[in-house]
Structure formats: structure tokens, C-alpha cells
Amino acid sequence: MAVPKEVKEEVERLRELIRKYDYYYYVLNNPLVSDAEYDELKRRLMELEQRYPELITPDSPTQKVGAPPRREFPQARHSVPMLSLDDARNEQEIRERLRRIRELAGMDVEFCVEPKFDGTSLELVYEKGVLVRAITRGDGYVGEDVTPNARTIRTVPLRLFEDVSIEIRGEVVMPKRAFQELNKRLIEEGQRPFANPRNAAAGSLMQLDPRITAQRPLDFIVWGFGKSEIEFKKQSEFLKKARELGFKAPDPFVTKDDEEIIRHYREWEAKRDSYDYELDGLVIKVNDIPLWDRLGYTARAPRWAFAAKFKPRERTTRLLNVVWQVGRTGIITPVAELEPVEIGGVIVSRATLHNVEILKKLGVMIGDWVVVSRAGDVIPQIIKPIPERRTGKERPVPIPDRCPVCGGEVVQEGPYLKCVNASCPARLVASIKHLASRDAFDVEGLGDKTARLLVEKGLVKDLADVFKLTKEDLLKLPGFAEVSAEQLYLAIQRSKKVPYHRFIYALGIPSVGQATAKLLAQHFPRLEDLMKATKLDLMKIKGIGPETANAIVKYFQDEHNRRTIQKMFQYGVKILYEDESRGPLAGKIFVFTGELDCCPRSKAKKMVEELGGSVANSVSRKVTYLVVGKNPGSKLQKAQRYGIPTLSEEEFLRMIEEARKRIVEGNG
Ligand code: IVH
């Protein structure tokens, strides 16, 4: 049966629309249509392709995943070698290299400065706009053909917006947050986490089964080209064209001024943590492409480009000892004590070893030289030992068979060691810390040290006891005096009125984090309802699985836990339910402008919200107060125009203080 012309046209139209929507969604992060509308288009395309399979082409948006697993990757040759880059490791070396390039060129040179993405490089071969092959860098001449895997990456277009033949080169990267989530999952399964986003990206790309690659959130970011039908005059022009063809490509910084390059380098190094992708430096390229051939190549790298590396995120140091920390659920975590080492501007002296299974798989010994990494804001971790540097004096890490704190029985649950003693003092200390933490009761001044003292002195025997503490009790603690005891006492009184979801989170129910606590608060109008919920009731909630449901039921069945909750109420804890939580600042809307000395804006916002007020981002006539910090912005003029009262930072803090007092005195 011949395919009707209208169907062919509709299929083409659908594909074009889907490609466009994909581009806006994945490349530009700027969705043009709702998910539902998009799904509908895709569903329609699949329906037509099913009815007329002869219409299916490899570049159809429905064909991103589909190839079966391979036994191995075939080899493929690059038509133009993929070279590496020489490094400059500090400002002096950058200046030196810029000078040498100018000297070699014998003229004024314009540079194109791009971020250096820390991932794994890949070449995509397009013939007349259609992706035909994807090859890894390999040894620079021959790489591995990973086409089915590359096709699954959302930002690898199967078809370009123009029918050109071109080899596009770039970096396959994993966003930092996705990397952290992937690692969290691996750790929970007792598997070794990836050392950094680069290894995670490479490991995910090089899966023999493309369906696994498809599940990993990878991105492809363009930095160069091989053979190309289009002749480019400037690197910056190439990057612009790459974006027009449908790729993600950086917006480069173009300059002839060395000092601007240095300034740019400093700025990027300072802000690298806040960027979505791991960067290991900048790449500085001669912008004029015709100059490239004149400058030429060394055996492994071009003379017209180099990498300006940031401070390394991995260092080697000695593993001095392994200590075992007992958490609030009884899980015993191995923590490495290291010879202090500076990693990317931070002194690291401890690193997590995650759990006993990972510790065993790593095979570290006390006294070993180890590679330690600190990626962004992630807790430092030990990547591997360096067995070549062993002297014979290293000792195996002893695995505890008794709880290091209470001496109680230890069992292994999955990859974790666990102390089974529910009243282990270490568990209580960790639970108090959790109860007092920012997102729970937020008791200012109740940290690790005080929690430990409270348990040691026998002042707190269960979580409820925290709310019974008097100033006299606190004065018994070493290091506490009149003022500090009064402050902590007041902080505890203030914390007693707590939003429902934060109360749930504060209990420290295993596997109930903030997100789950919020879900529970939404679905069970009162705590009594939640305490009665069955596993089935809980599993009806989207986002709560059988394990979490079990943990919740088990927690509320436990007589000790029920009694503790009752006692909390006796000692004055009051849950603020969504529908009745009107604090002293209820109905008041605050806006902030300028820098605050007291605290980050997020903290100031929380202070307002805890007292029932709300915070807006911009000034409108509805706003009650504008809080003015240092170097205020245009919001100040706008507020003055509207006649909205302004508060200095001091006035704002005083208002908060007074509102808090009203809560403590019970007439909030
Ligand atoms: S240009 C011949 N630009 O870094 C020039 N490379 O250390 C080749 N990389 O193999 C490289 N971001 O995988 C270039 N903006 C960028 C880059 C970049 C990351 C990677 C690339 C290269 C490696 C060299």
C-alpha cells in the first residue's frame, strides 16, 4: 500500500516541530510548549510510523533509543586527528603562552576564550545534516564507534537544522546534580561511586547497552570541528553556527587583551562551583582560523590553543586513620582521617568512605597514599589508594563487630553496618542534631558539641527532653554561662511552634527526607492521620515506594517513638498546620534590596516565613515593607514612588526579634 501524500507531509511536519521543541527544551532550556502538547505530537508521530513503517528513518525523533546491546565497540578512524591541548597551570604560564603565540604569529592576535568542559570528547559525523557516526577520541587517530549510544543523548541532534556535511566535536558531560544523584544510588547499592562527573560521563557513554546510556542524563557541548563543508574564518563564528545548527555551544569571550583574559580566568575560577557542569579550566584559542595552519602543531597539540587549567580538584595525601561514625538510624559510616591537604582552595582533612562494602572494594589500608577529590560542594571522597607507594608498614582497616560507641551488636544491612541498639547514645546525639537542624526545628546554637554534652550529662534521654531543658540545666554544661544558656533556652522555646512538614522531617524517620516529609504533610491533614496510615495508604502517594512506606509504618508503631511524640507536646511543641499557621507577621509582605550583613537572603526569607509573613522578589503596591541593605538596587526608588515604608537592616532584625518574643510569650 502506497503511503498517502498527506501522511508523508504530516510525518515531516511532526518531525520538524518535535526537533524544534527538543532544541528549545534541551539546548536552550526554554520550553515552547507544554509537556502534554509535546507528548501528543510524539504519540501521533509514533502512531503514523507504526502504521507506515516504511516511513521510519534513522533521523526520526522516535529513533533515539532502539539499538540492541553490542559485544564490543567497532573502531573508526577520524578524518582529521583529534589532538590534545597543552596546559598552563597559573597566571604566569598563561601570560607566557599568550606572549609566545603572539611572537610566533608576528602580529596582533585575537583570542577566543571558552570554558573547558570536564567530560569525554566525541566527534559527531553529519552527512547532509543527518547524524551517521559518533566516534570517541581514542588515541586521536582511531576511536570507538559509539553511534547508538550517542544517539540517545538529548542534545545530540539526529538531524541538523541545515543539510550540511560536517564533523562536530565536543564534550559529553554529566551535569553535577545528576552526577551526585547517580553516585547516591550507586553508594546505596554498595557499588563504587564515580570519582567525578568526567568519569561518570565517560562510563555512561561507553555502555555496551545503549539503553543504559539513555537513562543517564548526558549532555553534548560543542567546542570544535573536523572536516567541514562550511569554511569558517573565526572560532567564535563557528560556535555561533553550531548553535544555529541545533547544538549547545558556549558563548565565547573574544579579546585581544591579555589582562582581560587573566581577569576572565579569575572570574571563572571563582564561580566554577555555581556552574551546572564541572569545568577544569578555560581553553584559549587563536580566533582567526587561517592563522591556525601558520602556527601549526606539535606532536600532540596545536600551537594556536592551550588549556588554562584551574586548581586541581584531586590531590594525593596520606590516609592516617579510619573512624566509624554512628548516625541517627544506627548506620555506621567509615570516615577517613587524612593528612590535611588543600584541594581547590579548601583544606581537607576528612573524607567519607560511604559504607563498608565500598571501603572493601576500594581496598585502602591505613597509612596508604590515596587520591582524594572534592567536586564542588560535595563532601570530599577517597577515589583510590596508590598501592605502588606502599612501604609494607600499612595496616588493614579494622571492621568493627561491635558499635564503636555503645559496644552493642552490629549487623550488616545491604552495604551498611548498623548498630541495633535503639538507645545507643551516638544515635541519640545524631538524632538531636537532626532535630535541631535548619530544616527541622531550626534551634540556633544546638550543634554537634552541645548535643553530645546533653547526652553525656544525661540531660536528654530522648528527643522530647530537648524541649524540657531549663536555663539551669543548660548552665550545668561545660562552656555555658548566663548569656549563652539564656540564648539557647530562648532558641528552644522559639522553635516549639513548627510547621507540620518540618515536624515530620525532624522526627528522623529512616528514608524520610524533606521532600517526602512535604508529601506526607500534604496527604495527611493531621499528624494523627499520618500515625494511623497503613502501608497501602502511604503507597498510594506518588513518590513513596514500599521501602519508605514500611519505614514510616514501623516508626509510628514503635511504642517508644509514640511516647516521645506525646512528650514533645506535653513540653510545649505545637505543630503549625498549613490551614492555621498564622504567625505574628501574617499578611505582611517583605521585599529585600541590597546586601544584608546579618545573613544570606535565604535565611532572612526563612525568618519572615517562620513568623507567618511572606517574601516577594519585586516591589508592587501590595508590598508591606522594603528592607534596604548595602548598595540597594532600583527597588528602593520604586518603593519610594509607591510610598512603601522602608526598613533598615537593624529595624528589620528588631521587628523579627519582637515578633519572635510574641510567639514565646504565647500571644503570637
Ligand atoms: S579544543 C585541537 N575546547 O579538553 C583542539 N577542548 O585537554 C582540541 N575540552 O580533548 C581541543 N572543553 O576533549 C577544546 N572548549 C574546549 C574544550 C575542550 C573541553 C576537552 C577536549 C580535549 C581536551 C584537551
mmCIF file of N, CA, C and O in Angstrom, residues 33-70:
data_model
loop_
_atom_site.group_PDB
_atom_site.id
_atom_site.type_symbol
_atom_site.label_atom_id
_atom_site.label_comp_id
_atom_site.label_asym_id
_atom_site.label_seq_id
_atom_site.Cartn_x
_atom_site.Cartn_y
_atom_site.Cartn_z
ATOM 1 N N VAL A 33 6.415 24.604 24.379
ATOM 2 C CA VAL A 33 5.055 24.048 24.549
ATOM 3 C C VAL A 33 4.985 23.259 25.847
ATOM 4 O O VAL A 33 6.003 22.924 26.441
ATOM 5 N N SER A 34 3.767 22.949 26.260
ATOM 6 C CA SER A 34 3.587 22.154 27.472
ATOM 7 C C SER A 34 4.007 20.714 27.193
ATOM 8 O O SER A 34 4.025 20.272 26.034
ATOM 9 N N ASP A 35 4.301 19.985 28.257
ATOM 10 C CA ASP A 35 4.673 18.578 28.102
ATOM 11 C C ASP A 35 3.566 17.815 27.397
ATOM 12 O O ASP A 35 3.816 16.961 26.552
ATOM 13 N N ALA A 36 2.322 18.134 27.760
ATOM 14 C CA ALA A 36 1.183 17.391 27.212
ATOM 15 C C ALA A 36 1.110 17.582 25.703
ATOM 16 O O ALA A 36 0.929 16.627 24.944
ATOM 17 N N GLU A 37 1.304 18.821 25.271
ATOM 18 C CA GLU A 37 1.226 19.111 23.844
ATOM 19 C C GLU A 37 2.340 18.377 23.090
ATOM 20 O O GLU A 37 2.127 17.799 22.029
ATOM 21 N N TYR A 38 3.531 18.400 23.698
ATOM 22 C CA TYR A 38 4.677 17.732 23.103
ATOM 23 C C TYR A 38 4.423 16.220 23.001
ATOM 24 O O TYR A 38 4.618 15.607 21.948
ATOM 25 N N ASP A 39 3.946 15.643 24.120
ATOM 26 C CA ASP A 39 3.681 14.200 24.138
ATOM 27 C C ASP A 39 2.680 13.813 23.061
ATOM 28 O O ASP A 39 2.791 12.769 22.432
ATOM 29 N N GLU A 40 1.717 14.681 22.856
ATOM 30 C CA GLU A 40 0.681 14.408 21.876
ATOM 31 C C GLU A 40 1.286 14.332 20.467
ATOM 32 O O GLU A 40 0.981 13.434 19.685
ATOM 33 N N LEU A 41 2.194 15.263 20.153
ATOM 34 C CA LEU A 41 2.848 15.255 18.838
ATOM 35 C C LEU A 41 3.651 13.975 18.651
ATOM 36 O O LEU A 41 3.615 13.330 17.609
ATOM 37 N N LYS A 42 4.370 13.614 19.698
ATOM 38 C CA LYS A 42 5.225 12.441 19.606
ATOM 39 C C LYS A 42 4.368 11.174 19.450
ATOM 40 O O LYS A 42 4.709 10.272 18.695
ATOM 41 N N ARG A 43 3.267 11.157 20.203
ATOM 42 C CA ARG A 43 2.376 9.993 20.132
ATOM 43 C C ARG A 43 1.824 9.849 18.713
ATOM 44 O O ARG A 43 1.805 8.782 18.134
ATOM 45 N N ARG A 44 1.418 10.982 18.129
ATOM 46 C CA ARG A 44 0.863 10.976 16.776
ATOM 47 C C ARG A 44 1.919 10.487 15.773
ATOM 48 O O ARG A 44 1.629 9.681 14.897
ATOM 49 N N LEU A 45 3.148 10.951 15.921
ATOM 50 C CA LEU A 45 4.214 10.540 15.005
ATOM 51 C C LEU A 45 4.452 9.034 15.117
ATOM 52 O O LEU A 45 4.568 8.330 14.105
ATOM 53 N N MET A 46 4.463 8.538 16.349
ATOM 54 C CA MET A 46 4.699 7.102 16.533
ATOM 55 C C MET A 46 3.574 6.284 15.912
ATOM 56 O O MET A 46 3.807 5.246 15.307
ATOM 57 N N GLU A 47 2.363 6.789 16.059
ATOM 58 C CA GLU A 47 1.197 6.097 15.518
ATOM 59 C C GLU A 47 1.336 5.985 13.996
ATOM 60 O O GLU A 47 1.169 4.910 13.417
ATOM 61 N N LEU A 48 1.694 7.101 13.355
ATOM 62 C CA LEU A 48 1.829 7.083 11.896
ATOM 63 C C LEU A 48 2.986 6.185 11.469
ATOM 64 O O LEU A 48 2.888 5.445 10.487
ATOM 65 N N GLU A 49 4.082 6.220 12.235
ATOM 66 C CA GLU A 49 5.234 5.390 11.865
ATOM 67 C C GLU A 49 4.918 3.906 12.048
ATOM 68 O O GLU A 49 5.432 3.065 11.322
ATOM 69 N N GLN A 50 4.048 3.616 13.038
ATOM 70 C CA GLN A 50 3.671 2.215 13.233
ATOM 71 C C GLN A 50 2.800 1.739 12.081
ATOM 72 O O GLN A 50 2.926 0.627 11.592
ATOM 73 N N ARG A 51 1.919 2.637 11.645
ATOM 74 C CA ARG A 51 1.007 2.268 10.558
ATOM 75 C C ARG A 51 1.764 2.169 9.234
ATOM 76 O O ARG A 51 1.484 1.330 8.404
ATOM 77 N N TYR A 52 2.739 3.038 9.055
ATOM 78 C CA TYR A 52 3.518 3.022 7.799
ATOM 79 C C TYR A 52 5.003 2.901 8.124
ATOM 80 O O TYR A 52 5.755 3.881 8.032
ATOM 81 N N PRO A 53 5.452 1.674 8.479
ATOM 82 C CA PRO A 53 6.850 1.533 8.920
ATOM 83 C C PRO A 53 7.857 1.966 7.853
ATOM 84 O O PRO A 53 8.981 2.331 8.184
ATOM 85 N N GLU A 54 7.438 1.936 6.591
ATOM 86 C CA GLU A 54 8.380 2.343 5.543
ATOM 87 C C GLU A 54 8.762 3.816 5.661
ATOM 88 O O GLU A 54 9.719 4.277 5.042
ATOM 89 N N LEU A 55 8.016 4.554 6.472
ATOM 90 C CA LEU A 55 8.344 5.977 6.651
ATOM 91 C C LEU A 55 9.429 6.214 7.703
ATOM 92 O O LEU A 55 9.963 7.304 7.825
ATOM 93 N N ILE A 56 9.724 5.173 8.496
ATOM 94 C CA ILE A 56 10.698 5.367 9.581
ATOM 95 C C ILE A 56 12.088 5.603 9.010
ATOM 96 O O ILE A 56 12.555 4.844 8.168
ATOM 97 N N THR A 57 12.720 6.691 9.433
ATOM 98 C CA THR A 57 14.108 6.955 9.026
ATOM 99 C C THR A 57 14.936 7.040 10.298
ATOM 100 O O THR A 57 14.409 7.359 11.368
ATOM 101 N N PRO A 58 16.237 6.780 10.192
ATOM 102 C CA PRO A 58 17.063 6.796 11.415
ATOM 103 C C PRO A 58 17.119 8.168 12.084
ATOM 104 O O PRO A 58 17.420 8.258 13.269
ATOM 105 N N ASP A 59 16.820 9.231 11.351
ATOM 106 C CA ASP A 59 16.904 10.549 11.977
ATOM 107 C C ASP A 59 15.559 11.014 12.540
ATOM 108 O O ASP A 59 15.414 12.150 12.964
ATOM 109 N N SER A 60 14.566 10.103 12.565
ATOM 110 C CA SER A 60 13.284 10.493 13.162
ATOM 111 C C SER A 60 13.441 10.638 14.671
ATOM 112 O O SER A 60 14.145 9.844 15.303
ATOM 113 N N PRO A 61 12.791 11.634 15.279
ATOM 114 C CA PRO A 61 12.913 11.824 16.737
ATOM 115 C C PRO A 61 12.439 10.613 17.542
ATOM 116 O O PRO A 61 12.736 10.522 18.731
ATOM 117 N N THR A 62 11.727 9.685 16.917
ATOM 118 C CA THR A 62 11.292 8.489 17.660
ATOM 119 C C THR A 62 12.415 7.471 17.758
ATOM 120 O O THR A 62 12.289 6.473 18.450
ATOM 121 N N GLN A 63 13.497 7.684 17.030
ATOM 122 C CA GLN A 63 14.544 6.658 16.918
ATOM 123 C C GLN A 63 15.763 6.936 17.786
ATOM 124 O O GLN A 63 16.870 6.533 17.456
ATOM 125 N N LYS A 64 15.573 7.658 18.908
ATOM 126 C CA LYS A 64 16.733 7.984 19.740
ATOM 127 C C LYS A 64 17.312 6.745 20.413
ATOM 128 O O LYS A 64 18.502 6.566 20.505
ATOM 129 N N VAL A 65 16.427 5.873 20.918
ATOM 130 C CA VAL A 65 16.903 4.637 21.537
ATOM 131 C C VAL A 65 16.345 3.493 20.713
ATOM 132 O O VAL A 65 15.277 3.610 20.160
ATOM 133 N N GLY A 66 17.033 2.401 20.667
ATOM 134 C CA GLY A 66 16.447 1.299 19.934
ATOM 135 C C GLY A 66 17.432 0.229 19.547
ATOM 136 O O GLY A 66 17.061 -0.919 19.393
ATOM 137 N N ALA A 67 18.713 0.586 19.462
ATOM 138 C CA ALA A 67 19.680 -0.418 19.037
ATOM 139 C C ALA A 67 19.918 -1.423 20.161
ATOM 140 O O ALA A 67 19.914 -1.051 21.332
ATOM 141 N N PRO A 68 20.094 -2.704 19.816
ATOM 142 C CA PRO A 68 20.356 -3.726 20.834
ATOM 143 C C PRO A 68 21.778 -3.588 21.390
ATOM 144 O O PRO A 68 22.619 -2.936 20.778
ATOM 145 N N PRO A 69 22.043 -4.225 22.564
ATOM 146 C CA PRO A 69 23.398 -4.158 23.128
ATOM 147 C C PRO A 69 24.428 -4.727 22.151
ATOM 148 O O PRO A 69 24.123 -5.575 21.337
ATOM 149 N N ARG A 70 25.648 -4.234 22.279
ATOM 150 C CA ARG A 70 26.724 -4.750 21.412
ATOM 151 C C ARG A 70 27.657 -5.623 22.235
ATOM 152 O O ARG A 70 27.634 -5.594 23.457
#
